[in-house]
Coordinates of C-alpha atoms in Angstrom, one line a residue:
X210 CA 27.6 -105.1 123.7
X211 CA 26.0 -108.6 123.4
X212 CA 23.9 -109.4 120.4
X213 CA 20.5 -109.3 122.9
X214 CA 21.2 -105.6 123.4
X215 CA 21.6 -105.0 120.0
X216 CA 18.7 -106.6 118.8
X217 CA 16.4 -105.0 121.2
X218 CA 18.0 -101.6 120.4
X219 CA 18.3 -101.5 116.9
X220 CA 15.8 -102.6 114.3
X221 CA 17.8 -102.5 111.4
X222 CA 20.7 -104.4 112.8
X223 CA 17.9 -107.3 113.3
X224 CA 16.7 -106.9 110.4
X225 CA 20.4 -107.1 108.9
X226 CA 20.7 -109.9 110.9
X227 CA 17.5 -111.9 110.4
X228 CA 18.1 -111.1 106.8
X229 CA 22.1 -112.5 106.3
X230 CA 23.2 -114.5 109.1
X231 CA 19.5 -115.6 111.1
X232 CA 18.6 -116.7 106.9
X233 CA 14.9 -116.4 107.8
X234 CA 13.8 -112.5 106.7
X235 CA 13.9 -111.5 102.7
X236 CA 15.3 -108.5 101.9
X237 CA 13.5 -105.6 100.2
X238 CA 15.1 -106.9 96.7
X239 CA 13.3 -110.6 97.4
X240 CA 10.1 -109.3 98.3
X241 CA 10.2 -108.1 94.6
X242 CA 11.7 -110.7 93.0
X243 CA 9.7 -111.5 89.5
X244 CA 9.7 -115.5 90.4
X245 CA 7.9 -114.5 93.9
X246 CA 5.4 -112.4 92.5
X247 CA 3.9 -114.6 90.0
X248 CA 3.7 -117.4 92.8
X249 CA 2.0 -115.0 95.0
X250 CA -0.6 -114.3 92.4
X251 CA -1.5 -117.6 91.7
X252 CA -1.5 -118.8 95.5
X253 CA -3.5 -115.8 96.2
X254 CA -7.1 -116.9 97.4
X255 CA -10.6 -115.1 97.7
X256 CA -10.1 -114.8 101.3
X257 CA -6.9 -114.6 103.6
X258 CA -7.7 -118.2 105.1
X259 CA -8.4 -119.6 101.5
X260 CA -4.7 -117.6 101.0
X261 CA -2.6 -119.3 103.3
X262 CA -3.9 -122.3 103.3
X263 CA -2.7 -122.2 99.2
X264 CA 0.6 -121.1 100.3
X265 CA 1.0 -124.2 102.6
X266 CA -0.3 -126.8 100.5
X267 CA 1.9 -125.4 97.4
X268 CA 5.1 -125.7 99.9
X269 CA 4.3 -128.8 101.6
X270 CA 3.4 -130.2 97.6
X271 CA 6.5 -128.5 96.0
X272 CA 9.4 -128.4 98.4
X273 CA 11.6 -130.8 100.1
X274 CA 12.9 -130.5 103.6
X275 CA 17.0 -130.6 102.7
X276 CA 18.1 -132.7 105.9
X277 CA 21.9 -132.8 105.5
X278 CA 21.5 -129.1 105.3
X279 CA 19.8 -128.5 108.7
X280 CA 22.2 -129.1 111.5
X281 CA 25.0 -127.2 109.1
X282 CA 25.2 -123.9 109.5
X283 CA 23.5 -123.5 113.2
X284 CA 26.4 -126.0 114.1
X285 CA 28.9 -123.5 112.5
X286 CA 27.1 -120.6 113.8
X287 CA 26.3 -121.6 117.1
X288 CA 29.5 -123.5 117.9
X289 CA 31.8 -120.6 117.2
X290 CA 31.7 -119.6 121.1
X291 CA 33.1 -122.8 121.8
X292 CA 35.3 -123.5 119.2
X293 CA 37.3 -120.3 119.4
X294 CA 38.1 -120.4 123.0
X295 CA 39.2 -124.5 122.3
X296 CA 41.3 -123.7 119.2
X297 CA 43.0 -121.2 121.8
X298 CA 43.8 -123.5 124.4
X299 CA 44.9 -126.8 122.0
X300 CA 47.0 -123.6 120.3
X301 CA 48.4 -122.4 123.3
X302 CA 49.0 -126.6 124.2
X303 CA 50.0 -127.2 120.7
X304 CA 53.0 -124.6 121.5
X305 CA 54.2 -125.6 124.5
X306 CA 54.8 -129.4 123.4
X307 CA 56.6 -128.1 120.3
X308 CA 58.7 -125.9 122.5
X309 CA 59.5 -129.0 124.9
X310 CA 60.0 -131.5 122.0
X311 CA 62.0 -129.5 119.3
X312 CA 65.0 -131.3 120.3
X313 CA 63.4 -134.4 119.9
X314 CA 61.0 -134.1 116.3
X315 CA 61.5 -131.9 113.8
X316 CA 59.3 -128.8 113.9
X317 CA 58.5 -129.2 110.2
X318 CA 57.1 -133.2 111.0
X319 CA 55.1 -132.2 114.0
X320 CA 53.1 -129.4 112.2
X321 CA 53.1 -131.2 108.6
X322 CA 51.0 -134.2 110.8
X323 CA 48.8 -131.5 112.7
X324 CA 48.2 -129.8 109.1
X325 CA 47.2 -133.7 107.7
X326 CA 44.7 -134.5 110.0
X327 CA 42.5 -131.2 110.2
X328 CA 42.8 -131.2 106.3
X329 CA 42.2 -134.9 106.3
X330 CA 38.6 -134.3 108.5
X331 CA 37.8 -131.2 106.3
X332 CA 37.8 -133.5 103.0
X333 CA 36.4 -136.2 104.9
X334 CA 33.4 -134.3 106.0
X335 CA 32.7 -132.8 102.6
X336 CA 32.9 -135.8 101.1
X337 CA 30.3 -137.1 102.8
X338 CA 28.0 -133.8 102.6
X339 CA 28.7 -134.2 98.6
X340 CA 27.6 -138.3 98.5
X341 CA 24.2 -137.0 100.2
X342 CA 23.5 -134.2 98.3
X343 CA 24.4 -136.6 94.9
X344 CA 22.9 -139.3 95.4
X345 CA 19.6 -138.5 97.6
X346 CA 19.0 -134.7 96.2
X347 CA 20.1 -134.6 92.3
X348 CA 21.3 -131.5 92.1
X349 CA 24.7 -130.0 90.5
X350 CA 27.1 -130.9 93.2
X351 CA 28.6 -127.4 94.0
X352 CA 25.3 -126.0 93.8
X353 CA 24.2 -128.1 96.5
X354 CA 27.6 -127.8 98.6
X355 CA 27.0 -124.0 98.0
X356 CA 24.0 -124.0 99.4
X357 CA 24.2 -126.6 101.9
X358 CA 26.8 -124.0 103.8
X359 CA 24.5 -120.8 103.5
X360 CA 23.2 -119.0 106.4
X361 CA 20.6 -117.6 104.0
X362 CA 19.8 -119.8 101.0
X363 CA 18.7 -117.9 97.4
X364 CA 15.3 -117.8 96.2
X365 CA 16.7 -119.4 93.5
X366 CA 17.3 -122.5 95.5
X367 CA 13.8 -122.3 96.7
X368 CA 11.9 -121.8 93.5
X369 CA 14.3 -123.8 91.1
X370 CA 12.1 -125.5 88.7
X371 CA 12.3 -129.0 89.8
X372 CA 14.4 -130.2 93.4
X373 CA 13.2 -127.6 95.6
X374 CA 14.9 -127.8 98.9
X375 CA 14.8 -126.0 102.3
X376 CA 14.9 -126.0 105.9
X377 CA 12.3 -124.0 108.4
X378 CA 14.4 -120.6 108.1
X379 CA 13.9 -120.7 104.0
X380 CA 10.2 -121.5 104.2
X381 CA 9.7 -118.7 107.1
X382 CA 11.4 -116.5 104.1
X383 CA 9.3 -117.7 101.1
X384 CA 6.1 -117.5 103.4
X385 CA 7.1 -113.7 104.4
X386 CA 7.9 -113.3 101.0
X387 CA 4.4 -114.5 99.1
X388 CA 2.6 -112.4 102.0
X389 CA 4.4 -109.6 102.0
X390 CA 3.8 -108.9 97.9
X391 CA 0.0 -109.9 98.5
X392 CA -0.6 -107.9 101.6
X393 CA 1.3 -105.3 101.3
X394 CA -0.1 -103.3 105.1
X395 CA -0.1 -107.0 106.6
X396 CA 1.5 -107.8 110.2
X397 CA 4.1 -110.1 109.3
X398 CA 5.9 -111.9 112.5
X399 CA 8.6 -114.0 112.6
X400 CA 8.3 -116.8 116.2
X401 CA 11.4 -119.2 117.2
X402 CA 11.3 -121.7 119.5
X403 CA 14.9 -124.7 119.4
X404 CA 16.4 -124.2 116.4
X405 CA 13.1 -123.9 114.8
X406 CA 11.4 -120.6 113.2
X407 CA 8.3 -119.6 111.5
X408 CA 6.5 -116.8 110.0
X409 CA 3.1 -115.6 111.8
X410 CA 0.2 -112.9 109.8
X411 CA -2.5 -111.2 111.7
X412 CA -5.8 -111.6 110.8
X413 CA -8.7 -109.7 112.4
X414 CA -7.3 -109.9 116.2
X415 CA -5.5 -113.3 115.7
X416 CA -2.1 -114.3 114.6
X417 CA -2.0 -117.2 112.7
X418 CA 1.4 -119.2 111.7
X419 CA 2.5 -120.6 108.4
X420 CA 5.0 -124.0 109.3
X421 CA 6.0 -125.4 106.1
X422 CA 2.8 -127.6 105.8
X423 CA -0.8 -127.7 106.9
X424 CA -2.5 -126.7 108.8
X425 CA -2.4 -123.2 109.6
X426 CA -2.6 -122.8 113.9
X427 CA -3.2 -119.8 115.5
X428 CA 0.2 -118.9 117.7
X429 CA -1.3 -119.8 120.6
X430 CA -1.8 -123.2 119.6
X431 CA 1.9 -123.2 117.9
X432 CA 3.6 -122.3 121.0
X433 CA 2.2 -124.8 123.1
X434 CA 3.5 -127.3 120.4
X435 CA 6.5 -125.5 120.6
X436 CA 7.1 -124.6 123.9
X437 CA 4.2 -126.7 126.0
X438 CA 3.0 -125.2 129.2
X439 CA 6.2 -123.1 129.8
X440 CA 5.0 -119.1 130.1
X441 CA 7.1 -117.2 127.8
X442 CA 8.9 -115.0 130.7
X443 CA 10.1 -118.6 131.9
X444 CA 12.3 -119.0 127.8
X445 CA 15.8 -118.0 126.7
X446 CA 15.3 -114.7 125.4
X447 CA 15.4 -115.2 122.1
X448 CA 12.0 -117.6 122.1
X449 CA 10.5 -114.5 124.2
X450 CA 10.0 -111.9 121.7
X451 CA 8.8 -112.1 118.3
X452 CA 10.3 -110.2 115.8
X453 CA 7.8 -107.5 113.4
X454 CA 8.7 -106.9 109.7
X455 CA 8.1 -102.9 109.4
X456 CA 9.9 -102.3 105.8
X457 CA 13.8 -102.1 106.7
X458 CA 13.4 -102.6 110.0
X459 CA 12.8 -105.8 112.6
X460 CA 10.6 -104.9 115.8
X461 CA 11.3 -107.0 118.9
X462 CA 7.9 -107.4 120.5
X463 CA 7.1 -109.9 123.4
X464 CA 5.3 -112.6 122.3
X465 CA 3.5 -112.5 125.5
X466 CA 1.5 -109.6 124.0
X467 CA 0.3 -111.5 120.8
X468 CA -1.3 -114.5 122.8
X469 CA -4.8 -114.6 121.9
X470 CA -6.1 -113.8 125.7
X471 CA -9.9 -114.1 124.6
X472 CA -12.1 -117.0 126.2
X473 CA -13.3 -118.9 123.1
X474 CA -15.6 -122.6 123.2
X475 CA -13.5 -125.2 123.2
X476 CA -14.1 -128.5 120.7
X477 CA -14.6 -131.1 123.8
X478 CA -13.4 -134.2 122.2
X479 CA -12.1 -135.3 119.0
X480 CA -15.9 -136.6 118.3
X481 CA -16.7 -133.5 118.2
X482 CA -13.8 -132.5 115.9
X483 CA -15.2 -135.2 113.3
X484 CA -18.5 -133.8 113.6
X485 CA -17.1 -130.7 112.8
X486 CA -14.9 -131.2 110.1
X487 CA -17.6 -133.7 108.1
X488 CA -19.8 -130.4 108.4
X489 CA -17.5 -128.6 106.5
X490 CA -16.8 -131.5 103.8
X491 CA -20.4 -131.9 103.5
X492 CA -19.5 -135.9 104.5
X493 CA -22.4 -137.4 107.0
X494 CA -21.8 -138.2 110.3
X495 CA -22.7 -141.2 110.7
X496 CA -22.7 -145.2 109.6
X497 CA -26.3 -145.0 107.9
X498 CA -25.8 -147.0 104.3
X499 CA -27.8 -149.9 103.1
X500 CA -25.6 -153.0 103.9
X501 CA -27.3 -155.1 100.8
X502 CA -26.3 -152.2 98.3
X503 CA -22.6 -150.7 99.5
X504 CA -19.4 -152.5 100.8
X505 CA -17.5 -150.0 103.0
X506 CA -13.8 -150.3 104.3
X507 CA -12.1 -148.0 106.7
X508 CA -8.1 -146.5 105.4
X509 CA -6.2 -144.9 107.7
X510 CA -4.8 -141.7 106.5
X511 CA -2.1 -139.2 107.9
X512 CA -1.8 -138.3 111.3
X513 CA -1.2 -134.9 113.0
X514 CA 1.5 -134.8 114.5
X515 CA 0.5 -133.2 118.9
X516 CA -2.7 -132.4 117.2
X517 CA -4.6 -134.2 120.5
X518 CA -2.9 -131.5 122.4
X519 CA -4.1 -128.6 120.0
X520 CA -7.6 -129.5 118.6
X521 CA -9.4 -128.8 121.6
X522 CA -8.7 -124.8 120.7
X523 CA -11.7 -124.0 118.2
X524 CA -11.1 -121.4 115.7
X525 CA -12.8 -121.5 112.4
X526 CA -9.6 -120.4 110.2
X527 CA -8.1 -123.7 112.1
X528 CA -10.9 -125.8 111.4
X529 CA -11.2 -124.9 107.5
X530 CA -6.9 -125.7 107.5
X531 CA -7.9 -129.1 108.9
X532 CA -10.7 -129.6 106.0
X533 CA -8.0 -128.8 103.7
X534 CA -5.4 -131.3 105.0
X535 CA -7.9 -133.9 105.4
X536 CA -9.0 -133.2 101.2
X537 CA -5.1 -133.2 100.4
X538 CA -4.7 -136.6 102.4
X539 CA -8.1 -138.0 101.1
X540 CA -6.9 -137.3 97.7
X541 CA -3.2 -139.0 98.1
X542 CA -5.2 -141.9 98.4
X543 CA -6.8 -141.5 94.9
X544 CA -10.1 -140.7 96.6
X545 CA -13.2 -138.4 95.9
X546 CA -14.5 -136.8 98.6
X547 CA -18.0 -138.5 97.5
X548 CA -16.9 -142.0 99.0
X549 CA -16.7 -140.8 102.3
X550 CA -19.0 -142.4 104.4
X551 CA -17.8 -141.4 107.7
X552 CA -14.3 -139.5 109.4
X553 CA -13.4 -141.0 112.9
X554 CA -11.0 -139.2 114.7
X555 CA -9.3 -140.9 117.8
X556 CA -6.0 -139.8 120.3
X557 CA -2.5 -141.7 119.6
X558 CA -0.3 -140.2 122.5
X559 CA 0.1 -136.4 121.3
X560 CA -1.0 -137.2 117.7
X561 CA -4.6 -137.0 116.6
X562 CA -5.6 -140.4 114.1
X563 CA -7.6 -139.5 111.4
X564 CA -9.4 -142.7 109.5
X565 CA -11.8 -142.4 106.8
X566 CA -15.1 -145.0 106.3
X567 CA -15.4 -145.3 102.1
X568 CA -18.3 -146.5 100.0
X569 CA -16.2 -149.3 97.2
X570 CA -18.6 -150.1 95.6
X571 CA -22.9 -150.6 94.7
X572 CA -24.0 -154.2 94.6
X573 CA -27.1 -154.5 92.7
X574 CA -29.5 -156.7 94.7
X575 CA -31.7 -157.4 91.4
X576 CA -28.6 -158.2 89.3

């Protein structure tokens, strides 16, 4: 039976799998892991908005994105339908030239090269996994090889006191994690799109996701940066369905069903975005200062990334996720909130520019 079936058919397999091979869905035992519990407490908010919006900004502070760790083991995983059959036939070929030449080279020669260069690539490779993880991740080396090779990385990993390191399926984890021992009757979801997954919570009647860094979009706006225009009976089946945390147990739903089919006022232009968001920082709108008392300059701060193809869906829980991204970039520039004059938002291709007008300084006209 082909592992579609078996997803679809069996929760608990899914779960199984999400949990120990898939890397992205904690296991009872991590939900209640000590170290979890006292982060969820102190990310935990007043509201659910105010809640994830903590857990974002503590991930995107606190971990690192562990690169040379990405493409590892979904090349392993992934390549083993292709690298089986290939080992089979450079076997089968491997045979036959030994057969042919035995008369020739001595058995023990031919196989003792074969043996050298496949053990030769295998050090190779590693060697160059263990410079990268030395030199640009300071950690104990076979730690970090350990880890590097892990379908499912440990906690431990995640929430080591300094170093933090992860890709997308050990954030989707520590997100599931942080809400699943705040809200304990929450929907927790778990989206893909190319080797890429996230963890989704329901609030009210809308499913927002949590992607490693702010902000927050509801999943309709995370699978058209995902997956664009392309209706979700048109994917591969596994960026189809989402998969439900129910205890034990992963429920295939389609994600057809979770799309957010309710007409809602859309922002018009990014004007109106900046009109918006300086509403909700309580910065004016506007370029009213006395030129003989203030000298303003204009910094450009971080962008977001295919935000001009996403801002135009409003949703309040979205717009205060933007006011907190904008205070966590205003800050990065050793900023108070009290010399901004003015936020301009403009279009760069898919990316939305953010730039920020700032009061330096008071000249004194009498002085």
């Amino acid at each position: 039976m082909c592992i579609n079936k078996i997803l679809r058919s069996k929760p608990r397999f899914s779960y199984w799998f999400a949990c120990h091979l898939g890397g992205y869905c904690p296991t009872s035992k991590e939900i209640e892991n000590d170290d979890v519990k006292n982060l969820a407490k102190r990310l935990e908010g007043v509201t659910e908005k105010e809640t994830i919006d903590n857990i974002l900004e503590w991930q995107e502070a606190n971990i690192l994105f562990w690169d040379e760790r990405h493409p590892i083991p979904t090349v392993l995983f992934y390549s083993l339908g292709i690298a089986l059959p290939v080992f089979l036939i450079a076997g089968f070929y491997l045979s036959l030239f030994l057969l042919l030449t035995s008369g020739v080279f001595p058995f023990s020669t031919i196989l003792l090269i074969w043996i050298s260069a496949l053990v030769s690539s295998i050090i190779t490779t590693l060697v160059i996994i263990a410079v990268a993880i030395r030199s640009n991740r300071k950690i104990p080396l076979i730690e970090g090889l350990t880890n590097a090779f892990k379908l499912s990385i440990s906690l431990k990993m995640l929430l080591r006191r300094d170093r933090k390191l992860g890709i997308c399926r050990d954030y989707a984890k520590l997100t599931a994690c942080i809400l699943r021992s705040i809200y304990k009757n929450s929907e927790i979801y778990f989206l893909h799109s190319s080797a890429h997954v996230a963890t989704g919570i329901r609030i009210g009647q809308e499913v927002y996701m949590l992607d490693q860094r702010l902000p927050v979009l509801t999943i309709n706006q995370w699978y058209k940066r995902e997956h664009g225009s392309t209706p979700p009976s048109k994917l591969l089946f596994v960026y189809r369905k989402a998969h439900k945390l129910n205890g034990n147990r992963l429920e295939s739903i389609p994600v057809d069903s979770l799309l957010s089919k309710t007409n809602i006022s859309k922002i018009k232009s990014p004007h109106d975005l900046s009109f918006e968001l300086s509403k909700l920082l309580n910065i004016p709108d506007n370029d009213s200062f006395d030129s003989g008392f203030d000298v303003l300059q204009t910094i450009e701060l971080p962008k977001w990334a295919k935000g001009a193809n996403l801002y135009e869906m409003n949703d309040s829980v979205v717009n205060y996720s933007l006011t907190r991204f904008l205070k966590r970039r205003i800050m990065n520039q050793i900023l108070e909130l009290s010399q901004i004059t003015k936020i301009e938002i403009d279009k760069e291709a898919e990316d939305l520019v953010f730039r920020a007008k700032i009061v330096l300084e008071q000249i004194n006209k009498l002085g």
